[in-house]
XYZ file of C-alpha atoms in Angstrom:
171
model
C 259.596 138.159 120.805
C 261.677 141.346 120.651
C 258.548 143.467 120.921
C 257.234 141.383 123.837
C 260.493 141.889 125.752
C 260.319 145.636 125.182
C 256.734 145.699 126.443
C 257.750 143.842 129.619
C 260.550 146.296 130.270
C 258.266 149.291 130.101
C 255.399 147.693 132.054
C 257.394 147.466 135.323
C 257.195 151.198 135.925
C 259.664 153.540 137.594
C 260.686 151.318 140.532
C 262.379 148.546 138.571
C 265.112 148.576 135.947
C 265.570 145.600 133.631
C 268.989 144.968 132.094
C 268.951 142.690 129.066
C 271.847 141.737 126.797
C 271.682 144.008 123.748
C 271.465 141.249 121.132
C 268.327 139.786 122.686
C 266.506 143.030 121.939
C 268.152 144.604 118.917
C 270.123 142.000 117.032
C 270.467 138.415 116.123
C 273.230 135.905 115.581
C 274.160 132.979 113.373
C 275.013 129.563 114.738
C 277.378 127.636 112.470
C 277.632 123.853 112.784
C 278.752 120.900 110.687
C 275.906 119.632 108.541
C 276.362 115.886 108.981
C 277.497 115.687 112.604
C 275.689 118.811 113.881
C 278.881 119.690 115.813
C 278.794 123.372 116.812
C 281.660 125.400 115.284
C 281.047 129.100 115.869
C 278.505 131.763 116.682
C 278.566 135.111 114.862
C 276.704 138.130 116.216
C 274.878 140.381 113.754
C 274.546 144.012 114.770
C 272.115 144.849 111.963
C 270.478 141.484 111.131
C 272.256 141.325 107.745
C 275.076 139.221 106.384
C 276.675 138.257 103.080
C 278.184 135.053 101.793
C 280.914 135.467 99.191
C 282.639 132.829 97.102
C 284.255 132.134 93.756
C 281.812 130.413 91.393
C 283.056 126.912 90.578
C 282.214 127.092 86.841
C 282.804 130.722 85.838
C 285.580 131.219 88.453
C 284.217 134.714 89.122
C 283.213 136.300 92.457
C 279.633 135.994 93.743
C 278.079 137.728 96.752
C 274.765 136.548 98.173
C 273.015 138.997 100.516
C 270.798 137.891 103.395
C 268.716 139.265 106.251
C 267.538 137.605 109.434
C 263.820 138.265 109.839
C 261.194 137.424 112.441
C 258.352 135.163 111.323
C 255.902 134.854 114.186
C 258.002 133.700 117.137
C 260.840 132.336 115.008
C 263.826 133.788 113.215
C 264.400 132.873 109.590
C 266.806 133.736 106.789
C 265.743 135.740 103.760
C 267.976 136.028 100.689
C 267.641 139.578 99.378
C 270.084 139.687 96.438
C 272.756 137.933 94.440
C 275.626 139.908 92.886
C 277.779 138.340 90.161
C 279.729 139.324 87.045
C 279.275 136.327 84.724
C 276.370 134.058 83.930
C 277.202 130.442 84.572
C 275.712 127.179 85.658
C 273.806 127.727 88.891
C 273.670 131.506 88.540
C 270.448 133.330 87.694
C 269.991 134.551 84.162
C 266.478 135.969 83.953
C 264.017 137.945 86.023
C 261.721 134.912 86.202
C 264.048 133.199 88.707
C 262.178 131.932 91.783
C 261.307 134.750 94.216
C 263.064 137.433 92.091
C 261.527 140.854 91.616
C 264.278 142.835 89.825
C 267.293 142.045 87.656
C 269.761 144.726 86.635
C 273.215 145.233 85.258
C 275.182 147.988 86.964
C 278.893 148.885 86.845
C 279.849 145.596 85.185
C 277.926 143.410 87.618
C 274.561 141.684 87.546
C 272.263 142.098 90.526
C 269.275 139.873 91.085
C 267.047 141.312 93.799
C 264.845 138.801 95.514
C 262.707 137.921 98.465
C 263.637 134.250 98.954
C 263.030 132.492 102.252
C 265.819 130.036 103.039
C 264.441 127.430 105.456
C 267.714 125.515 105.720
C 270.927 127.372 104.801
C 273.677 124.907 103.948
C 277.046 126.161 102.674
C 279.397 123.638 101.098
C 282.921 124.929 101.591
C 285.809 124.278 99.240
C 289.215 125.834 99.855
C 289.508 126.681 96.135
C 286.499 128.999 96.244
C 287.236 131.425 99.106
C 284.013 130.958 101.080
C 283.461 133.893 103.449
C 280.682 135.148 105.723
C 280.608 138.948 106.087
C 278.778 141.029 108.681
C 278.928 144.778 109.154
C 281.628 144.130 111.782
C 283.680 141.087 110.754
C 284.552 138.582 108.050
C 284.629 134.878 108.887
C 286.752 132.592 106.725
C 284.427 129.621 106.246
C 287.302 127.677 104.690
C 288.800 127.217 108.155
C 286.416 124.230 108.109
C 287.437 123.228 104.610
C 285.566 120.886 102.328
C 282.545 120.254 104.558
C 278.933 121.319 104.685
C 278.068 124.093 107.129
C 274.594 124.599 108.557
C 273.884 128.267 109.296
C 270.933 128.948 111.597
C 269.634 132.303 112.910
C 269.375 132.592 116.701
C 268.602 135.404 119.143
C 272.115 135.776 120.567
C 275.403 133.934 120.880
C 275.172 133.782 124.659
C 272.010 132.915 126.557
C 269.822 135.915 127.337
C 270.748 137.323 130.711
C 268.023 139.307 132.382
C 268.650 141.024 135.693
C 266.060 142.887 137.726
C 267.505 145.770 139.748
C 265.326 147.819 142.097
C 265.898 151.549 142.158
C 266.833 152.812 145.617
């Protein structure tokens, strides 16, 4: 869709200027809602289509950072997990290269890094105030524990506000 919008902009020629909100062309956003009620909570803009989720692991009580990208699949946006960073093996944490969708596993500077290409069709985050759930973008950090002890559904979207397209004729 991004490419199609760019093509439309350039096909109008010199007499027409198209103004489009920047996120509809060059970024994406995340819509956060409650899992059970589907009540909308917040929208977070992504300037580079990447975000991280950090938390304290409930068994090892050590920090974990999961890295994600928003990617285009046909006409739809989807979430791709690209890595998991952690410092202790524990229940629910990867331990071998043969983890689903993993392609590299390394230990570097006291941390384990599992690199992967894992499509996440339905990203659900279960918050717990004890585990410091956070969503990080290149611009901001969102404290997911402001909605403590619930499930959050995180969905990629084009932009937080509806696309606004204005056609302005050059004089």
